[in-house]
Amino acid sequence: KMLGIPVFMMSYWLAPDGKYPHALDDCWQTYLWILKYCERSLGISPDQIFIAGDSAGANLAVSLTSLCICKNVWKPDALFIFYPALILSEE
């Protein structure tokens, strides 16, 4: 509230109960809802979207962004990720 911007918290299945890709699908569905309905339902326009995540949440933030790129959906404008477990290799 102090920032004057809307903040959404995504809930997702946690391991070991939530098998892959449940957590990513939860985030994907939430992200699509925000893009499609937040203006009509909440009166806010997603001019810029920033996604933050820590550890598994950071991995989900990167995966969600990759999914947006692959599916040609508006990708987040910035990622704030902490302690992701990533392999960034061209091999």
CSV table of N, CA and C in Angstrom, one decimal:
chain,number,residue,atom,x,y,z
A,1,LYS,N,0.8,-1.2,0.0
A,1,LYS,CA,0.0,0.0,0.0
A,1,LYS,C,0.9,1.3,0.0
A,2,MET,N,2.0,1.2,0.7
A,2,MET,CA,2.9,2.4,0.8
A,2,MET,C,3.5,2.7,-0.6
A,3,LEU,N,3.7,1.7,-1.4
A,3,LEU,CA,4.3,1.9,-2.7
A,3,LEU,C,3.2,2.5,-3.7
A,4,GLY,N,2.0,2.3,-3.4
A,4,GLY,CA,0.9,2.8,-4.3
A,4,GLY,C,0.8,1.9,-5.5
A,5,ILE,N,1.2,0.7,-5.5
A,5,ILE,CA,1.0,-0.2,-6.6
A,5,ILE,C,0.3,-1.5,-6.1
A,6,PRO,N,-0.4,-2.2,-7.0
A,6,PRO,CA,-1.0,-3.5,-6.6
A,6,PRO,C,0.1,-4.6,-6.6
A,7,VAL,N,-0.1,-5.4,-5.6
A,7,VAL,CA,0.8,-6.6,-5.4
A,7,VAL,C,0.0,-7.8,-5.3
A,8,PHE,N,0.3,-8.8,-6.1
A,8,PHE,CA,-0.4,-10.1,-6.1
A,8,PHE,C,0.6,-11.2,-5.5
A,9,MET,N,0.1,-12.1,-4.7
A,9,MET,CA,0.9,-13.2,-4.2
A,9,MET,C,0.3,-14.4,-4.9
A,10,MET,N,1.1,-15.2,-5.6
A,10,MET,CA,0.7,-16.4,-6.2
A,10,MET,C,0.8,-17.6,-5.2
A,11,SER,N,-0.2,-18.3,-5.1
A,11,SER,CA,-0.2,-19.6,-4.3
A,11,SER,C,0.0,-20.7,-5.3
A,12,TYR,N,0.8,-21.7,-4.9
A,12,TYR,CA,1.0,-22.8,-5.8
A,12,TYR,C,1.3,-24.1,-4.9
A,13,TRP,N,1.0,-25.2,-5.6
A,13,TRP,CA,1.3,-26.5,-4.9
A,13,TRP,C,2.7,-26.6,-4.5
A,14,LEU,N,2.9,-27.1,-3.3
A,14,LEU,CA,4.3,-27.3,-2.8
A,14,LEU,C,4.6,-28.8,-2.9
A,15,ALA,N,5.9,-29.0,-3.1
A,15,ALA,CA,6.4,-30.4,-3.1
A,15,ALA,C,6.4,-30.9,-1.7
A,16,PRO,N,6.2,-32.2,-1.5
A,16,PRO,CA,6.1,-33.3,-2.4
A,16,PRO,C,4.7,-33.5,-2.9
A,17,ASP,N,3.7,-32.9,-2.3
A,17,ASP,CA,2.3,-33.1,-2.7
A,17,ASP,C,2.1,-32.7,-4.2
A,18,GLY,N,2.6,-31.5,-4.5
A,18,GLY,CA,2.4,-31.0,-5.8
A,18,GLY,C,3.5,-31.5,-6.8
A,19,LYS,N,3.2,-32.4,-7.6
A,19,LYS,CA,4.1,-32.9,-8.6
A,19,LYS,C,4.2,-32.0,-9.7
A,20,TYR,N,5.4,-32.0,-10.4
A,20,TYR,CA,5.6,-31.2,-11.6
A,20,TYR,C,4.5,-31.6,-12.6
A,21,PRO,N,3.9,-30.6,-13.2
A,21,PRO,CA,4.0,-29.2,-13.3
A,21,PRO,C,3.0,-28.4,-12.5
A,22,HIS,N,2.4,-29.0,-11.5
A,22,HIS,CA,1.3,-28.3,-10.7
A,22,HIS,C,1.7,-26.9,-10.3
A,23,ALA,N,2.8,-26.7,-9.7
A,23,ALA,CA,3.2,-25.3,-9.2
A,23,ALA,C,3.3,-24.3,-10.4
A,24,LEU,N,3.9,-24.7,-11.5
A,24,LEU,CA,4.0,-23.8,-12.6
A,24,LEU,C,2.7,-23.6,-13.2
A,25,ASP,N,1.8,-24.6,-13.3
A,25,ASP,CA,0.5,-24.4,-13.8
A,25,ASP,C,-0.3,-23.4,-13.0
A,26,ASP,N,-0.2,-23.5,-11.6
A,26,ASP,CA,-0.9,-22.6,-10.7
A,26,ASP,C,-0.4,-21.2,-11.0
A,27,CYS,N,0.9,-21.0,-11.2
A,27,CYS,CA,1.4,-19.6,-11.5
A,27,CYS,C,1.0,-19.1,-12.8
A,28,TRP,N,1.0,-20.0,-13.8
A,28,TRP,CA,0.6,-19.7,-15.2
A,28,TRP,C,-0.9,-19.2,-15.2
A,29,GLN,N,-1.8,-20.0,-14.5
A,29,GLN,CA,-3.2,-19.6,-14.5
A,29,GLN,C,-3.4,-18.3,-13.8
A,30,THR,N,-2.7,-18.0,-12.7
A,30,THR,CA,-2.8,-16.8,-12.0
A,30,THR,C,-2.4,-15.6,-12.9
A,31,TYR,N,-1.2,-15.8,-13.5
A,31,TYR,CA,-0.7,-14.8,-14.4
A,31,TYR,C,-1.6,-14.4,-15.5
A,32,LEU,N,-2.2,-15.4,-16.1
A,32,LEU,CA,-3.2,-15.2,-17.2
A,32,LEU,C,-4.4,-14.5,-16.7
A,33,TRP,N,-4.9,-14.8,-15.5
A,33,TRP,CA,-6.0,-14.1,-14.9
A,33,TRP,C,-5.7,-12.7,-14.7
A,34,ILE,N,-4.5,-12.4,-14.2
A,34,ILE,CA,-4.1,-11.0,-13.9
A,34,ILE,C,-4.1,-10.2,-15.3
A,35,LEU,N,-3.5,-10.8,-16.3
A,35,LEU,CA,-3.5,-10.1,-17.6
A,35,LEU,C,-4.9,-9.9,-18.2
A,36,LYS,N,-5.8,-10.8,-18.0
A,36,LYS,CA,-7.1,-10.8,-18.6
A,36,LYS,C,-8.2,-10.0,-17.8
A,37,TYR,N,-8.2,-10.2,-16.5
A,37,TYR,CA,-9.3,-9.7,-15.7
A,37,TYR,C,-9.0,-8.6,-14.7
A,38,CYS,N,-7.7,-8.3,-14.4
A,38,CYS,CA,-7.5,-7.3,-13.4
A,38,CYS,C,-8.1,-6.0,-13.6
A,39,GLU,N,-8.1,-5.5,-14.9
A,39,GLU,CA,-8.6,-4.2,-15.2
A,39,GLU,C,-10.1,-4.2,-15.0
A,40,ARG,N,-10.8,-5.2,-15.5
A,40,ARG,CA,-12.3,-5.3,-15.3
A,40,ARG,C,-12.7,-5.6,-13.9
A,41,SER,N,-12.0,-6.5,-13.2
A,41,SER,CA,-12.4,-6.9,-11.9
A,41,SER,C,-11.9,-6.0,-10.8
A,42,LEU,N,-10.7,-5.5,-10.9
A,42,LEU,CA,-10.1,-4.7,-9.9
A,42,LEU,C,-9.8,-3.2,-10.2
A,43,GLY,N,-10.1,-2.9,-11.5
A,43,GLY,CA,-9.9,-1.5,-11.9
A,43,GLY,C,-8.4,-1.1,-12.0
A,44,ILE,N,-7.5,-2.0,-12.2
A,44,ILE,CA,-6.1,-1.7,-12.3
A,44,ILE,C,-5.6,-2.2,-13.7
A,45,SER,N,-4.7,-1.5,-14.3
A,45,SER,CA,-4.2,-1.8,-15.6
A,45,SER,C,-2.7,-2.3,-15.4
A,46,PRO,N,-2.4,-3.5,-15.9
A,46,PRO,CA,-1.0,-4.0,-15.8
A,46,PRO,C,0.0,-3.3,-16.7
A,47,ASP,N,0.3,-2.0,-16.4
A,47,ASP,CA,1.3,-1.3,-17.3
A,47,ASP,C,2.7,-1.9,-17.2
A,48,GLN,N,3.1,-2.3,-16.1
A,48,GLN,CA,4.3,-3.0,-15.9
A,48,GLN,C,4.1,-4.1,-14.9
A,49,ILE,N,4.8,-5.3,-15.2
A,49,ILE,CA,4.6,-6.4,-14.3
A,49,ILE,C,6.0,-6.8,-13.8
A,50,PHE,N,6.2,-6.9,-12.6
A,50,PHE,CA,7.5,-7.3,-12.0
A,50,PHE,C,7.2,-8.6,-11.2
A,51,ILE,N,8.0,-9.6,-11.3
A,51,ILE,CA,7.8,-10.8,-10.6
A,51,ILE,C,9.0,-11.1,-9.7
A,52,ALA,N,8.7,-11.4,-8.5
A,52,ALA,CA,9.8,-11.7,-7.5
A,52,ALA,C,9.6,-13.1,-7.0
A,53,GLY,N,10.7,-13.8,-6.7
A,53,GLY,CA,10.7,-15.1,-6.1
A,53,GLY,C,12.0,-15.5,-5.4
A,54,ASP,N,11.9,-16.3,-4.5
A,54,ASP,CA,13.0,-16.8,-3.7
A,54,ASP,C,13.1,-18.3,-3.8
A,55,SER,N,14.2,-18.8,-4.1
A,55,SER,CA,14.5,-20.3,-4.1
A,55,SER,C,13.5,-20.9,-5.2
A,56,ALA,N,12.6,-21.8,-4.7
A,56,ALA,CA,11.7,-22.4,-5.6
A,56,ALA,C,10.8,-21.4,-6.3
A,57,GLY,N,10.5,-20.3,-5.6
A,57,GLY,CA,9.7,-19.2,-6.2
A,57,GLY,C,10.5,-18.5,-7.3
A,58,ALA,N,11.8,-18.4,-7.2
A,58,ALA,CA,12.7,-17.8,-8.2
A,58,ALA,C,12.7,-18.7,-9.4
A,59,ASN,N,12.8,-20.0,-9.2
A,59,ASN,CA,12.7,-20.9,-10.4
A,59,ASN,C,11.4,-20.8,-11.1
A,60,LEU,N,10.3,-20.7,-10.3
A,60,LEU,CA,9.0,-20.6,-10.9
A,60,LEU,C,8.9,-19.2,-11.7
A,61,ALA,N,9.4,-18.2,-11.2
A,61,ALA,CA,9.4,-16.9,-11.9
A,61,ALA,C,10.1,-17.0,-13.2
A,62,VAL,N,11.3,-17.6,-13.2
A,62,VAL,CA,12.0,-17.8,-14.5
A,62,VAL,C,11.2,-18.7,-15.4
A,63,SER,N,10.7,-19.8,-14.9
A,63,SER,CA,9.9,-20.7,-15.7
A,63,SER,C,8.6,-20.1,-16.3
A,64,LEU,N,8.0,-19.3,-15.5
A,64,LEU,CA,6.8,-18.5,-16.0
A,64,LEU,C,7.2,-17.6,-17.1
A,65,THR,N,8.3,-16.9,-16.9
A,65,THR,CA,8.7,-16.0,-18.0
A,65,THR,C,9.1,-16.7,-19.2
A,66,SER,N,9.7,-17.8,-19.1
A,66,SER,CA,10.0,-18.7,-20.3
A,66,SER,C,8.8,-19.1,-21.0
A,67,LEU,N,7.8,-19.5,-20.2
A,67,LEU,CA,6.5,-19.9,-20.8
A,67,LEU,C,5.8,-18.8,-21.5
A,68,CYS,N,5.9,-17.6,-21.0
A,68,CYS,CA,5.3,-16.4,-21.6
A,68,CYS,C,6.0,-16.2,-23.0
A,69,ILE,N,7.3,-16.3,-23.0
A,69,ILE,CA,8.1,-16.2,-24.3
A,69,ILE,C,7.7,-17.2,-25.3
A,70,CYS,N,7.6,-18.5,-24.8
A,70,CYS,CA,7.2,-19.6,-25.7
A,70,CYS,C,5.8,-19.5,-26.3
A,71,LYS,N,4.9,-19.0,-25.5
A,71,LYS,CA,3.5,-18.9,-25.9
A,71,LYS,C,3.1,-17.5,-26.4
A,72,ASN,N,4.1,-16.6,-26.5
A,72,ASN,CA,3.9,-15.3,-27.0
A,72,ASN,C,2.9,-14.5,-26.2
A,73,VAL,N,3.0,-14.6,-24.9
A,73,VAL,CA,2.1,-13.9,-24.0
A,73,VAL,C,3.0,-12.8,-23.4
A,74,TRP,N,2.4,-11.6,-23.0
A,74,TRP,CA,3.1,-10.5,-22.5
A,74,TRP,C,4.0,-11.0,-21.3
A,75,LYS,N,5.3,-10.9,-21.5
A,75,LYS,CA,6.2,-11.3,-20.5
A,75,LYS,C,6.4,-10.3,-19.4
A,76,PRO,N,6.8,-10.7,-18.2
A,76,PRO,CA,7.1,-9.7,-17.2
A,76,PRO,C,8.1,-8.7,-17.6
A,77,ASP,N,8.0,-7.5,-17.1
A,77,ASP,CA,9.0,-6.4,-17.4
A,77,ASP,C,10.3,-6.5,-16.7
A,78,ALA,N,10.2,-7.2,-15.5
A,78,ALA,CA,11.4,-7.4,-14.7
A,78,ALA,C,11.2,-8.6,-13.8
A,79,LEU,N,12.3,-9.2,-13.5
A,79,LEU,CA,12.4,-10.3,-12.5
A,79,LEU,C,13.3,-9.9,-11.4
A,80,PHE,N,12.8,-10.2,-10.2
A,80,PHE,CA,13.7,-10.0,-9.0
A,80,PHE,C,13.8,-11.4,-8.4
A,81,ILE,N,14.8,-12.1,-8.7
A,81,ILE,CA,14.9,-13.5,-8.2
A,81,ILE,C,16.1,-13.7,-7.3
A,82,PHE,N,15.9,-14.5,-6.2
A,82,PHE,CA,16.9,-14.7,-5.2
A,82,PHE,C,17.1,-16.2,-5.1
A,83,TYR,N,18.3,-16.6,-5.2
A,83,TYR,CA,18.7,-18.0,-5.0
A,83,TYR,C,18.0,-19.0,-5.9
A,84,PRO,N,18.0,-18.7,-7.2
A,84,PRO,CA,17.4,-19.7,-8.1
A,84,PRO,C,18.4,-20.8,-8.4
A,85,ALA,N,17.9,-22.0,-8.7
A,85,ALA,CA,18.8,-23.1,-9.1
A,85,ALA,C,18.7,-23.2,-10.6
A,86,LEU,N,19.5,-22.5,-11.3
A,86,LEU,CA,19.4,-22.5,-12.8
A,86,LEU,C,20.7,-23.0,-13.4
A,87,ILE,N,20.5,-23.6,-14.6
A,87,ILE,CA,21.6,-24.0,-15.5
A,87,ILE,C,21.4,-23.1,-16.7
A,88,LEU,N,22.3,-22.2,-16.9
A,88,LEU,CA,22.2,-21.3,-18.1
A,88,LEU,C,23.3,-21.6,-19.0
A,89,SER,N,23.1,-22.7,-19.8
A,89,SER,CA,24.1,-23.2,-20.7
A,89,SER,C,23.5,-23.4,-22.1
A,90,GLU,N,24.3,-23.2,-23.1
A,90,GLU,CA,23.8,-23.4,-24.5
A,90,GLU,C,23.9,-24.9,-24.9
A,91,GLU,N,24.4,-25.7,-24.1
A,91,GLU,CA,24.6,-27.1,-24.4
A,91,GLU,C,23.4,-27.9,-24.2
